[in-house]
XYZ file of N, CA and C in Angstrom:
444
model
N -77.658 79.502 -69.685
C -76.509 79.305 -68.830
C -75.338 78.855 -69.706
N -74.159 79.211 -69.300
C -72.938 78.845 -70.026
C -72.581 77.378 -69.792
N -71.950 76.752 -70.764
C -71.554 75.348 -70.640
C -70.621 75.136 -69.449
N -69.779 76.119 -69.161
C -68.864 76.009 -68.015
C -69.635 75.861 -66.702
N -70.793 76.483 -66.620
C -71.612 76.363 -65.410
C -72.124 74.940 -65.245
N -72.528 74.322 -66.335
C -72.973 72.920 -66.268
C -71.824 72.005 -65.876
N -70.662 72.238 -66.429
C -69.495 71.423 -66.072
C -69.224 71.524 -64.576
N -69.273 72.737 -64.055
C -69.036 72.959 -62.630
C -70.106 72.286 -61.776
N -71.374 72.435 -62.169
C -72.466 71.856 -61.389
C -72.401 70.332 -61.346
N -72.142 69.705 -62.482
C -72.064 68.246 -62.487
C -70.869 67.762 -61.672
N -69.752 68.456 -61.783
C -68.577 68.072 -60.993
C -68.885 68.201 -59.502
N -69.514 69.292 -59.129
C -69.884 69.555 -57.741
C -70.809 68.470 -57.205
N -71.830 68.104 -57.980
C -72.808 67.115 -57.531
C -72.183 65.725 -57.433
N -71.318 65.379 -58.378
C -70.638 64.086 -58.312
C -69.678 64.032 -57.124
N -69.055 65.163 -56.788
C -68.211 65.235 -55.594
C -69.047 64.996 -54.336
N -70.252 65.572 -54.292
C -71.141 65.360 -53.149
C -71.510 63.885 -53.031
N -71.778 63.245 -54.154
C -72.096 61.822 -54.144
C -70.910 61.014 -53.606
N -69.725 61.325 -54.094
C -68.516 60.648 -53.632
C -68.364 60.826 -52.118
N -68.584 62.036 -51.631
C -68.465 62.307 -50.193
C -69.497 61.531 -49.384
N -70.724 61.441 -49.880
C -71.764 60.675 -49.175
C -71.359 59.209 -49.047
N -70.868 58.633 -50.127
C -70.462 57.224 -50.090
C -69.266 57.056 -49.147
N -68.327 57.986 -49.191
C -67.156 57.909 -48.313
C -67.532 58.025 -46.837
N -68.603 58.746 -46.530
C -68.992 58.978 -45.149
C -69.588 57.755 -44.450
N -69.937 56.730 -45.205
C -70.464 55.526 -44.560
C -69.386 54.943 -43.654
N -69.731 54.721 -42.387
C -68.801 54.115 -41.431
C -68.628 52.628 -41.698
N -69.730 51.972 -41.999
C -69.717 50.539 -42.286
C -70.105 50.354 -43.748
N -69.176 49.875 -44.520
C -69.370 49.716 -45.968
C -70.606 48.878 -46.305
N -70.930 47.908 -45.479
C -72.099 47.050 -45.737
C -73.412 47.831 -45.655
N -73.415 48.904 -44.888
C -74.641 49.696 -44.729
C -75.047 50.406 -46.015
N -74.130 50.558 -46.938
C -74.444 51.179 -48.234
C -75.538 50.391 -48.947
N -75.636 49.100 -48.649
C -76.546 48.210 -49.379
C -77.801 47.841 -48.593
N -78.045 48.492 -47.444
C -79.212 48.177 -46.619
C -80.497 48.660 -47.290
N -81.487 47.772 -47.251
C -82.879 48.126 -47.560
C -83.641 47.828 -46.276
N -84.440 48.766 -45.815
C -85.092 48.584 -44.532
C -86.515 49.107 -44.579
N -87.443 48.277 -44.154
C -88.866 48.619 -44.076
C -89.364 49.185 -45.398
N -89.696 50.447 -45.426
C -90.257 51.066 -46.629
C -89.183 51.645 -47.565
N -87.922 51.414 -47.247
C -86.831 51.920 -48.086
C -86.472 50.834 -49.088
N -86.954 50.990 -50.309
C -86.791 49.916 -51.295
C -85.468 49.981 -52.062
N -84.797 51.122 -52.021
C -83.514 51.254 -52.718
C -82.412 51.588 -51.732
N -81.337 50.833 -51.808
C -80.172 51.141 -50.980
C -79.431 52.329 -51.575
N -78.549 52.912 -50.796
C -77.711 53.996 -51.316
C -76.820 53.500 -52.442
N -76.343 52.269 -52.317
C -75.514 51.708 -53.380
C -76.267 51.618 -54.689
N -77.524 51.160 -54.626
C -78.315 51.067 -55.852
C -78.656 52.443 -56.413
N -78.940 53.401 -55.529
C -79.200 54.762 -56.012
C -77.947 55.358 -56.654
N -76.792 55.076 -56.080
C -75.530 55.541 -56.653
C -75.337 54.950 -58.049
N -75.530 53.641 -58.181
C -75.399 52.991 -59.489
C -76.388 53.576 -60.496
N -77.601 53.856 -60.025
C -78.632 54.438 -60.892
C -78.217 55.828 -61.380
N -77.720 56.649 -60.475
C -77.294 57.997 -60.869
C -76.153 57.944 -61.882
N -75.198 57.065 -61.645
C -74.056 56.961 -62.552
C -74.485 56.393 -63.900
N -75.346 55.392 -63.873
C -75.857 54.832 -65.127
C -76.613 55.865 -65.942
N -77.391 56.678 -65.252
C -78.163 57.728 -65.912
C -77.233 58.726 -66.621
N -76.214 59.187 -65.925
C -75.285 60.160 -66.514
C -74.439 59.542 -67.624
N -73.976 58.297 -67.405
C -73.159 57.646 -68.435
C -73.981 57.372 -69.691
N -75.288 57.173 -69.517
C -76.137 56.957 -70.700
C -76.528 58.272 -71.364
N -77.238 59.139 -70.628
C -77.828 60.327 -71.245
C -76.813 61.399 -71.634
N -75.706 61.459 -70.916
C -74.672 62.431 -71.290
C -73.547 61.732 -72.040
N -72.953 60.703 -71.426
C -71.815 60.028 -72.046
C -72.146 59.337 -73.350
N -73.145 58.474 -73.327
C -73.475 57.694 -74.526
C -74.150 58.539 -75.601
N -75.230 59.219 -75.214
C -76.027 59.938 -76.218
C -75.290 61.161 -76.753
N -74.737 61.978 -75.864
C -74.061 63.198 -76.326
C -72.586 62.959 -76.665
N -71.926 62.113 -75.884
C -70.486 61.924 -76.044
C -70.086 60.742 -76.906
N -71.094 59.939 -77.310
C -70.828 58.775 -78.182
C -69.786 57.836 -77.570
N -69.907 57.562 -76.250
C -68.925 56.723 -75.561
C -69.106 55.238 -75.840
N -70.279 54.850 -76.320
C -70.539 53.438 -76.547
C -71.056 52.715 -75.308
N -71.255 53.437 -74.218
C -71.763 52.840 -72.979
C -73.123 52.210 -73.245
N -73.298 50.980 -72.772
C -74.588 50.298 -72.901
C -75.162 50.154 -71.500
N -76.264 50.829 -71.283
C -76.873 50.842 -69.950
C -77.662 49.565 -69.703
N -77.537 49.059 -68.503
C -78.346 47.941 -68.037
C -79.076 48.415 -66.786
N -80.107 49.215 -67.015
C -80.801 49.923 -65.941
C -81.305 48.980 -64.847
N -81.827 47.833 -65.230
C -82.370 46.917 -64.231
C -81.303 46.465 -63.228
N -80.052 46.344 -63.674
C -78.976 45.940 -62.769
C -78.650 47.019 -61.734
N -78.925 48.265 -62.093
C -78.653 49.361 -61.163
C -79.411 49.183 -59.850
N -80.538 48.461 -59.909
C -81.392 48.301 -58.736
C -81.298 46.924 -58.083
N -80.517 46.009 -58.670
C -80.424 44.677 -58.054
C -78.998 44.275 -57.674
N -77.996 44.923 -58.242
C -76.627 44.600 -57.853
C -76.422 44.961 -56.385
N -75.552 44.223 -55.718
C -75.264 44.483 -54.302
C -73.800 44.209 -54.012
N -73.385 44.684 -52.867
C -72.070 44.367 -52.326
C -70.892 44.779 -53.211
N -71.067 45.837 -53.944
C -69.940 46.436 -54.656
C -69.185 47.255 -53.607
N -67.893 47.152 -53.592
C -67.122 47.820 -52.540
C -67.244 49.343 -52.637
N -67.041 49.972 -51.510
C -67.033 51.435 -51.446
C -65.975 51.977 -52.414
N -64.827 51.339 -52.430
C -63.734 51.758 -53.316
C -64.164 51.691 -54.785
N -64.847 50.615 -55.172
C -65.296 50.482 -56.568
C -66.373 51.511 -56.907
N -67.274 51.785 -55.967
C -68.286 52.819 -56.207
C -67.618 54.176 -56.418
N -66.654 54.493 -55.580
C -65.960 55.777 -55.692
C -65.193 55.859 -57.010
N -64.555 54.775 -57.406
C -63.868 54.758 -58.711
C -64.838 54.976 -59.854
N -66.038 54.399 -59.743
C -67.055 54.588 -60.782
C -67.545 56.036 -60.798
N -67.660 56.637 -59.631
C -68.046 58.053 -59.557
C -66.991 58.905 -60.257
N -65.726 58.657 -59.974
C -64.636 59.425 -60.592
C -64.607 59.224 -62.105
N -64.840 57.996 -62.546
C -64.881 57.704 -63.983
C -66.046 58.447 -64.644
N -67.191 58.431 -63.981
C -68.366 59.134 -64.508
C -68.113 60.633 -64.563
N -67.430 61.156 -63.565
C -67.080 62.578 -63.543
C -66.256 62.937 -64.785
N -65.304 62.086 -65.126
C -64.473 62.314 -66.319
C -65.303 62.241 -67.594
N -66.196 61.263 -67.679
C -67.036 61.098 -68.868
C -67.927 62.313 -69.067
N -68.578 62.733 -67.997
C -69.490 63.878 -68.080
C -68.719 65.136 -68.460
N -67.603 65.384 -67.787
C -66.859 66.606 -68.062
C -66.276 66.615 -69.474
N -65.719 65.504 -69.905
C -65.130 65.493 -71.253
C -66.206 65.624 -72.331
N -67.398 65.110 -72.046
C -68.504 65.268 -72.999
C -68.962 66.719 -73.044
N -69.186 67.305 -71.881
C -69.666 68.690 -71.837
C -68.619 69.662 -72.361
N -67.354 69.351 -72.146
C -66.261 70.210 -72.616
C -66.305 70.386 -74.140
N -66.832 69.394 -74.836
C -66.890 69.447 -76.304
C -68.096 70.217 -76.832
N -69.027 70.554 -75.929
C -70.212 71.310 -76.340
C -69.967 72.809 -76.205
N -70.636 73.561 -77.036
C -70.613 75.016 -76.889
C -71.915 75.456 -76.222
N -71.896 76.637 -75.675
C -73.106 77.171 -75.057
C -74.226 77.268 -76.088
N -73.892 77.622 -77.306
C -74.906 77.725 -78.366
C -75.554 76.368 -78.648
N -74.760 75.298 -78.590
C -75.298 73.956 -78.875
C -76.294 73.481 -77.815
N -76.289 74.105 -76.651
C -77.240 73.718 -75.608
C -78.688 73.891 -76.055
N -78.907 74.769 -77.027
C -80.261 75.008 -77.525
C -80.677 74.005 -78.591
N -79.733 73.197 -79.082
C -80.069 72.162 -80.065
C -80.958 71.108 -79.430
N -81.719 70.407 -80.276
C -82.540 69.311 -79.779
C -81.655 68.211 -79.218
N -82.066 67.669 -78.082
C -81.406 66.488 -77.542
C -81.640 65.362 -78.556
N -80.641 64.539 -78.838
C -80.749 63.566 -79.933
C -81.863 62.526 -79.834
N -82.372 62.257 -78.640
C -83.495 61.323 -78.527
C -84.622 62.000 -77.755
N -85.845 61.622 -78.101
C -87.009 62.187 -77.413
C -87.146 61.474 -76.071
N -86.928 62.195 -74.995
C -86.980 61.591 -73.663
C -88.354 61.744 -73.032
N -89.044 62.788 -73.301
C -90.333 63.055 -72.674
C -91.444 63.109 -73.713
N -91.429 62.145 -74.613
C -92.414 62.039 -75.693
C -92.406 63.223 -76.648
N -91.414 64.053 -76.541
C -91.233 65.132 -77.508
C -89.787 65.591 -77.419
N -89.343 66.292 -78.412
C -87.970 66.779 -78.408
C -87.818 67.928 -77.419
N -86.731 67.870 -76.698
C -86.352 68.934 -75.783
C -84.930 69.337 -76.130
N -84.513 70.468 -75.624
C -83.148 70.922 -75.892
C -82.152 70.144 -75.026
N -80.905 70.182 -75.438
C -79.838 69.591 -74.631
C -79.818 70.249 -73.257
N -79.998 71.552 -73.237
C -80.004 72.262 -71.957
C -81.114 71.762 -71.041
N -82.299 71.533 -71.592
C -83.408 71.005 -70.804
C -83.016 69.665 -70.183
N -82.391 68.804 -70.985
C -81.977 67.492 -70.490
C -80.934 67.627 -69.373
N -79.996 68.560 -69.524
C -78.982 68.762 -68.483
C -79.614 69.248 -67.182
N -80.552 70.171 -67.288
C -81.248 70.662 -66.095
C -82.031 69.525 -65.447
N -82.745 68.765 -66.255
C -83.494 67.624 -65.736
C -82.557 66.632 -65.044
N -81.409 66.376 -65.635
C -80.439 65.442 -65.060
C -79.926 65.918 -63.709
N -79.683 67.211 -63.585
C -79.235 67.769 -62.304
C -80.321 67.654 -61.230
N -81.565 67.916 -61.608
C -82.676 67.813 -60.656
C -82.842 66.365 -60.212
N -82.837 65.459 -61.159
C -82.948 64.026 -60.874
C -81.807 63.585 -59.957
N -80.594 64.036 -60.250
C -79.421 63.694 -59.464
C -79.592 64.157 -58.019
N -79.991 65.411 -57.851
C -80.126 65.958 -56.499
C -81.240 65.287 -55.706
N -82.305 64.883 -56.379
C -83.393 64.172 -55.705
C -82.846 62.894 -55.063
N -82.141 62.094 -55.849
C -81.604 60.837 -55.335
C -80.426 61.060 -54.381
N -79.660 62.111 -54.589
C -78.569 62.430 -53.665
C -79.127 62.716 -52.273
N -80.246 63.403 -52.217
C -80.908 63.651 -50.937
C -81.357 62.353 -50.280
N -81.853 61.415 -51.083
C -82.243 60.118 -50.539
C -81.035 59.378 -49.969
N -79.912 59.447 -50.668
C -78.689 58.795 -50.205
C -78.240 59.409 -48.877
N -78.287 60.724 -48.788
C -77.900 61.405 -47.551
C -78.782 60.963 -46.394
N -80.068 60.906 -46.628
C -81.008 60.509 -45.588
C -80.799 59.050 -45.199
N -80.599 58.204 -46.188
C -80.332 56.776 -45.958
C -79.103 56.616 -45.054
N -78.040 57.326 -45.369
C -76.797 57.225 -44.597
C -77.031 57.660 -43.154
N -77.702 58.772 -42.965
C -77.906 59.290 -41.608
C -78.859 58.416 -40.789
N -79.786 57.754 -41.471
C -80.731 56.878 -40.779
C -80.157 55.507 -40.453
N -79.427 54.930 -41.401
C -79.095 53.513 -41.307
C -77.635 53.195 -41.093
N -76.779 54.181 -41.077
C -75.355 53.912 -40.863
C -74.985 54.269 -39.425
N -75.566 53.532 -38.501
C -75.387 53.824 -37.067
C -74.154 53.149 -36.517
């Protein structure tokens, strides 16, 4: 796949995330954990952004971002506005990083072994999109269930 396709897909998925967060009627509901739902939409949002800022921004783009993964699942009560700003910032980081890659470079080894062996940059991008969509679906379901 061409690098432009990855840029488009990541932008599209981050836009969907932004729209899901914006659709919450009550901002406090973004942070609800209920019964068997152990992660709020806010925490899933932070996790998705942390993942992209680390694996794409930091590793490929050399942004210097230092991930604090454990905080992605315990922070609470970040405003809807701040979450959306973080989504927009992440969108810029991802796009500016991918913009510097060529389609040929997608076949290069990803700089760190993520799955106990080296994979290509393209493999990591595909994995990141799948991971993103999995959690995006959870956020959508969370919103429709708990934002009454």
